[in-house]
XYZ file of C-alpha atoms in Angstrom:
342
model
C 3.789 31.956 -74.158
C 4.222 28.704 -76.590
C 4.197 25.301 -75.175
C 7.389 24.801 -75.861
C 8.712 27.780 -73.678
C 6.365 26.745 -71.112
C 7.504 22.794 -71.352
C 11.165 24.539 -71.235
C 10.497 26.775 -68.253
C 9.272 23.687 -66.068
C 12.236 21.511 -67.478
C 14.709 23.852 -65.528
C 12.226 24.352 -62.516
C 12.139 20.872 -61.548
C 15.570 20.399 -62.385
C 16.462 23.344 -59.932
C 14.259 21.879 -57.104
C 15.747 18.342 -57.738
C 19.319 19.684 -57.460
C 18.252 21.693 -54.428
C 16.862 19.068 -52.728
C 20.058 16.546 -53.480
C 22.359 19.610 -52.282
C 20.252 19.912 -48.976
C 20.582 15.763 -48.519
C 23.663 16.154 -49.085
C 24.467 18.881 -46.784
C 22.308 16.974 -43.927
C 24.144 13.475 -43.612
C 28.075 15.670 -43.963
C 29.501 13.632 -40.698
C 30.837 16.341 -38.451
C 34.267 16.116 -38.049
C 34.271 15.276 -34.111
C 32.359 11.974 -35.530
C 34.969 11.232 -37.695
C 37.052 11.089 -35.077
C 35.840 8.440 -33.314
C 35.267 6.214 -36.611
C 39.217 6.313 -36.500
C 39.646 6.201 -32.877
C 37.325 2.888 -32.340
C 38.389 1.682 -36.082
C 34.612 1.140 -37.193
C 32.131 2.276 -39.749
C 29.295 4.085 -39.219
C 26.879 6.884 -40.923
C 25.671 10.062 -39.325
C 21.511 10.613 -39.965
C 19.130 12.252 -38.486
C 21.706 14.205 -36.237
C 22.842 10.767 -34.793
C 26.158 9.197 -35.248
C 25.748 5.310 -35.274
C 28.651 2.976 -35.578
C 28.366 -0.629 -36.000
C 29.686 -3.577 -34.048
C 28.628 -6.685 -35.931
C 29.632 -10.021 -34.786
C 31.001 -11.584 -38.197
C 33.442 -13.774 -36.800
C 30.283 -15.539 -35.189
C 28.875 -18.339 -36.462
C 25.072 -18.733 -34.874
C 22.253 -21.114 -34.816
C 19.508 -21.071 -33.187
C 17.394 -23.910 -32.810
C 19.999 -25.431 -35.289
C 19.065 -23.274 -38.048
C 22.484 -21.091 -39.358
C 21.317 -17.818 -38.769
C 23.080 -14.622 -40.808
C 24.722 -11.621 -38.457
C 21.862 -9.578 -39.594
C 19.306 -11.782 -38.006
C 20.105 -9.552 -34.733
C 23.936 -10.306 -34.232
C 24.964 -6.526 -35.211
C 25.884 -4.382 -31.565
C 26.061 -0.813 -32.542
C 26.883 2.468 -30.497
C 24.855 5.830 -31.034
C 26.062 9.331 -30.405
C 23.706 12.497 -30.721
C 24.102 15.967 -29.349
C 22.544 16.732 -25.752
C 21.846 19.697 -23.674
C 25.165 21.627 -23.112
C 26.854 20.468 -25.854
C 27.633 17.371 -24.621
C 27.097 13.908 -26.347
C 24.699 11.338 -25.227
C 26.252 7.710 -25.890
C 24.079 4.618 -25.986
C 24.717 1.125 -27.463
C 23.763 -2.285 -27.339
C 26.919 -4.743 -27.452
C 26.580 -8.509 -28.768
C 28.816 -10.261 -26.387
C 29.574 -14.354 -25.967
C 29.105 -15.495 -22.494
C 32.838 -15.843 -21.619
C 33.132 -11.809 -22.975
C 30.527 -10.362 -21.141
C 32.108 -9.766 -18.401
C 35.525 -8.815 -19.131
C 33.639 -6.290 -21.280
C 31.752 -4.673 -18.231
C 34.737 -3.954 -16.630
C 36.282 -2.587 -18.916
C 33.090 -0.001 -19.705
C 32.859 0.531 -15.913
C 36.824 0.940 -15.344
C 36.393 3.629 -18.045
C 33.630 5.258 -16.768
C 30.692 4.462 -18.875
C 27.494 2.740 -17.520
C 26.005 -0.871 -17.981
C 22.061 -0.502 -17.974
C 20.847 -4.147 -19.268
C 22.119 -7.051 -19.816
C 19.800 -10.310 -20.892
C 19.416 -13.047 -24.107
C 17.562 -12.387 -26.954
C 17.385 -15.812 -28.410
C 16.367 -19.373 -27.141
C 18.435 -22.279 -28.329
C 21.544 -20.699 -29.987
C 24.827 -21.673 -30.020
C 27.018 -20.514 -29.038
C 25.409 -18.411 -26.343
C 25.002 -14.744 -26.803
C 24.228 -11.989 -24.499
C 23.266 -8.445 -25.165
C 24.639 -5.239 -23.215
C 22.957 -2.151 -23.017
C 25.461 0.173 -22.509
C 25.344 4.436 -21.248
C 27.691 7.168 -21.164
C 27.808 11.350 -21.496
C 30.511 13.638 -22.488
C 32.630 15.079 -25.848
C 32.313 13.006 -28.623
C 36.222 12.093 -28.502
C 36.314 11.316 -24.797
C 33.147 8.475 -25.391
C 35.335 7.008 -28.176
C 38.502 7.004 -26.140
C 36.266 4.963 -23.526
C 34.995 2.554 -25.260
C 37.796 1.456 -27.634
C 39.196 -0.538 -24.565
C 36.115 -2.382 -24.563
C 34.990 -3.080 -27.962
C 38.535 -4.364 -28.360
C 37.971 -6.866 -26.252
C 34.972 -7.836 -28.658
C 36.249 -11.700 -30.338
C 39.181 -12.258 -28.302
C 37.961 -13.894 -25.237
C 38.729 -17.958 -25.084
C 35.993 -20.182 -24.187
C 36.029 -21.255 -20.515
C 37.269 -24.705 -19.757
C 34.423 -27.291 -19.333
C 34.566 -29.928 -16.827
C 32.654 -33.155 -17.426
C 32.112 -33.422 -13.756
C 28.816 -32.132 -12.726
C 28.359 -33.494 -9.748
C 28.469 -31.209 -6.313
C 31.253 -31.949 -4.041
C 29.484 -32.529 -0.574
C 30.440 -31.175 2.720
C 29.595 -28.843 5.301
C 28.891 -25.169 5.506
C 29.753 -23.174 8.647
C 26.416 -21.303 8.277
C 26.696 -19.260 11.856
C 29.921 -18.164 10.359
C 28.728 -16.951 6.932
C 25.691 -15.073 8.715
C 27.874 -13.442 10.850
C 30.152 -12.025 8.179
C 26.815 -10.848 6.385
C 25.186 -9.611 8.894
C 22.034 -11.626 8.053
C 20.672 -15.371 9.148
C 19.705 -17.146 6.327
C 17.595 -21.074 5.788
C 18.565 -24.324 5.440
C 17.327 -25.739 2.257
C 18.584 -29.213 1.796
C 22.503 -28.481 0.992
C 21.788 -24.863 0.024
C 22.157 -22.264 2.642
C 20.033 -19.043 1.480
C 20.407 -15.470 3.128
C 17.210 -13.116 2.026
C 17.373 -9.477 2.886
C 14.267 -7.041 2.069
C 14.734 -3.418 0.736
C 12.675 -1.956 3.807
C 15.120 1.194 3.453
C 12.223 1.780 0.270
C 8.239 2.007 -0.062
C 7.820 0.722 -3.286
C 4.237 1.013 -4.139
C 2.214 -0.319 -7.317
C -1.203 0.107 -7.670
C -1.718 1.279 -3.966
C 0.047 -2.018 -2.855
C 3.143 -2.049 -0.183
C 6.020 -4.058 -2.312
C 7.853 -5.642 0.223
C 10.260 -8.556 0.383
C 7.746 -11.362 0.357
C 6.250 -9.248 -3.100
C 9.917 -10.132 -4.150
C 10.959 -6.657 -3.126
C 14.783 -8.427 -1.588
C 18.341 -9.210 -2.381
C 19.363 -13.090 -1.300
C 22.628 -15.153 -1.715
C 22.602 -18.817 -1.652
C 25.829 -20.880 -0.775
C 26.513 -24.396 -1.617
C 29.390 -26.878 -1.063
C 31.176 -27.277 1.853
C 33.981 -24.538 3.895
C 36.827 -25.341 1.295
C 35.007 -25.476 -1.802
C 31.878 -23.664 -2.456
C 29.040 -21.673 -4.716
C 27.416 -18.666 -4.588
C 24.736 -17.054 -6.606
C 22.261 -14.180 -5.802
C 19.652 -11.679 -6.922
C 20.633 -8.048 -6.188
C 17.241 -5.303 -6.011
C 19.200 -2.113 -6.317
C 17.512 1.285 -7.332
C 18.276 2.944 -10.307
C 21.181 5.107 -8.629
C 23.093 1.931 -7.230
C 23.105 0.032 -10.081
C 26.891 1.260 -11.515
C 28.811 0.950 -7.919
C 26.990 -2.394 -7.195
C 28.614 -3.297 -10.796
C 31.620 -2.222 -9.586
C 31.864 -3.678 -6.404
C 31.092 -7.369 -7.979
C 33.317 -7.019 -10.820
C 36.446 -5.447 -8.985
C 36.029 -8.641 -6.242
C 36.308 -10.897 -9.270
C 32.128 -12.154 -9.163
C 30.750 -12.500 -12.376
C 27.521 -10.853 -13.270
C 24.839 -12.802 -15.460
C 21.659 -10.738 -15.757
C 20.517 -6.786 -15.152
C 17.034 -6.396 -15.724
C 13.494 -5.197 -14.550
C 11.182 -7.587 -12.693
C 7.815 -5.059 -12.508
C 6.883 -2.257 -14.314
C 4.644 0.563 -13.168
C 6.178 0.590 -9.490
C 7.421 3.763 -7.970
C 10.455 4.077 -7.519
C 11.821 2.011 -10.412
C 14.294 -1.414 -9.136
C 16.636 -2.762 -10.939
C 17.664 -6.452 -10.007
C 20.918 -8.106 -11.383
C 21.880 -11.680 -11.046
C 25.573 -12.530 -9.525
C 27.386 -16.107 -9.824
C 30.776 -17.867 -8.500
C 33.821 -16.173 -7.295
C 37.444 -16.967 -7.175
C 40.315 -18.007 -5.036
C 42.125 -15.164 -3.691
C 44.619 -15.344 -1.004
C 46.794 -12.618 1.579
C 49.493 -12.992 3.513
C 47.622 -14.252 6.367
C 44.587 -16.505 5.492
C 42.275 -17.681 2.554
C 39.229 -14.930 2.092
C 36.377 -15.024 -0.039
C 33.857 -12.637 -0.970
C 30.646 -12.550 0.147
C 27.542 -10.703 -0.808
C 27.153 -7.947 1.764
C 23.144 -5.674 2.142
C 23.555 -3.210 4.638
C 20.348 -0.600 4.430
C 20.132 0.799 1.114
C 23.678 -0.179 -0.322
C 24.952 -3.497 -1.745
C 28.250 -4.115 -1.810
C 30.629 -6.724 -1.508
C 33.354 -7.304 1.670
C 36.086 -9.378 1.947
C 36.097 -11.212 6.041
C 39.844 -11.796 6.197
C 39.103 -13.089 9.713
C 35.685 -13.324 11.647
C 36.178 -10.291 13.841
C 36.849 -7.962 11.117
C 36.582 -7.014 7.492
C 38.655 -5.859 5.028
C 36.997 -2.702 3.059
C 38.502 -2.715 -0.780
C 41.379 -0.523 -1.538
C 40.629 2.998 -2.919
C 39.403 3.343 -6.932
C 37.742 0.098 -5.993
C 40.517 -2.341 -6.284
C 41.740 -5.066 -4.079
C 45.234 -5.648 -2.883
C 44.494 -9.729 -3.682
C 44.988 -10.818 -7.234
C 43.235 -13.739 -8.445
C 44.998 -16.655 -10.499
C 45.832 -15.375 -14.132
C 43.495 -18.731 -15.369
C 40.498 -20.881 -13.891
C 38.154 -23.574 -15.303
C 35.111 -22.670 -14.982
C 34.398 -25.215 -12.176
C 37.017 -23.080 -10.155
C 35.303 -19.703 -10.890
C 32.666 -20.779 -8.622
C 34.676 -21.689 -5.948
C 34.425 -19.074 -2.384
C 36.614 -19.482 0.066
C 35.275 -19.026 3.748
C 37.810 -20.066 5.521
């Protein structure tokens, strides 16, 4: 055979394989057409790889610095949502959503109200402006479905206003009726200088780590501490919830109108895992009768939140986890951490 057949001969062999190959790439990244359904459904782009469909969320419309220094969306400003197939056919959804503070959560809500699942929330900068906060977010189901219950949120994405500031930032004083507010938790609390503090431990689990006991004073607890006086009060807290209470606790708080600010670990290695969120403020609310409030309730293993209407009884939330009360249509953001107790 002549070199020149032999030169010809490998010509078209490695211009087979190189078509081949293209063909094959091609054939690999075709988006199924169940994925191109939710590109139109949630009105994003995305691209399909690696037998995952991921669709992107940047936050353009934001303009970040951190530490003063204008920072580019691609610094680590771009939320995205994955799909990818799962046993049964079914799709397993998971995202990260960049969120402003006064979004985040409006957004929950409107995952949770939809049925999908808020596993983390936290910061991933120091020093930016404005502040951002990042939502790890969880769902299963068809392809279409997911999209359907997420558009609700993700349009919610750049609308939010910014809260009202108030340049007063000093603590009305006053009173609390702390035998009051035990008995509607069901827990005594301490007397810290103005702030009342109610600390309940998880003794419902045996949390071990490294052959140690975790228990309450290990920081194994939930606590709420109030502030202010009977007409005009704070609340914040620390929820330790296991992994299986973490979506009604999220409920409960965000159906009673109490913002949440943090979900997150606090140990690793212990058995079984605890998840801790951090809860803030409430709102006026008000029923035919009397002003009520909402207080942070622990009773064994579930934490949830109740609303005393009067001392000798409590008012259990209406079914599909909605209240009868509605809250004022706008608040500062000195009002939204106003709780009512009498």
């Amino acid at each position: 055979m002549s070199a020149m057949s032999k030169t010809t001969i490998f010509s078209i062999l490695l211009w087979a394989t190189v078509i081949a190959v293209v063909a094959q790439a091609a054939k690999a990244q075709e988006t199924p057409t169940e994925y191109q359904q939710v590109l139109k459904i949630v009105g994003k782009t995305g691209d399909y790889k690696s037998n995952v469909l991921k669709v992107n969320v940047p936050r353009n419309d934001l303009h970040v610095k951190v530490a003063g220094f204008a920072v580019p969306t691609p610094f680590g400003f771009g939320g995205w949502f994955a799909m990818t197939k799962g046993d049964g056919g079914e799709e397993v959804m998971m995202g990260d959503l960049v969120l402003t503070q006064d979004e985040v959560n409006p957004v929950m809500s409107a995952l949770l109200e939809h049925g999908l699942e808020v596993t983390a929330l936290h910061n991933h900068f120091f020093w930016e402006d404005p502040r951002v906060f990042f939502m790890h977010i969880h769902g299963h189901g068809k392809a279409v479905d997911l999209a359907n219950q997420i558009k609700p949120a993700l349009d919610l994405i750049g609308q939010a206003k910014p809260s009202e500031t108030t340049t007063n930032a000093t603590p009305k004083q006053g009173t609390l009726d702390t035998d009051r507010i035990a008995k509607i938790v069901g827990h005594a609390g301490e007397q810290n200088g103005p702030v009342y503090k109610i600390t309940v431990g998880r003794d419902d689990l045996d949390v071990k780590e490294m052959g140690a006991t975790i228990n309450a004073r290990m920081g194994l607890n939930t606590w709420a501490a109030f502030v202010g006086s009977n007409d005009d009060a704070a609340v914040a807290g620390d929820v330790a919830m296991l992994e299986t209470e973490v979506t009604p606790t999220l409920k409960a708080l965000r159906s009673h109108g109490l913002d949440v600010v943090a979900i997150h670990h606090h140990m690793i290695n212990s058995r079984p895992v605890i998840i801790f969120l951090q809860e803030f403020g409430g709102k006026w609310l008000r029923d035919a009768d009397s002003n009520t409030g909402f207080l942070l309730r622990t009773n064994e293993s579930r934490c949830r939140i109740q609303l005393p209407s009067q001392l000798a009884r409590s008012v259990r939330p209406a079914s599909k986890g909605r209240s009868e009360f509605q809250p004022r249509s706008r608040f500062s953001r000195t009002d939204r951490l106003h709780l009512q107790l009498s």
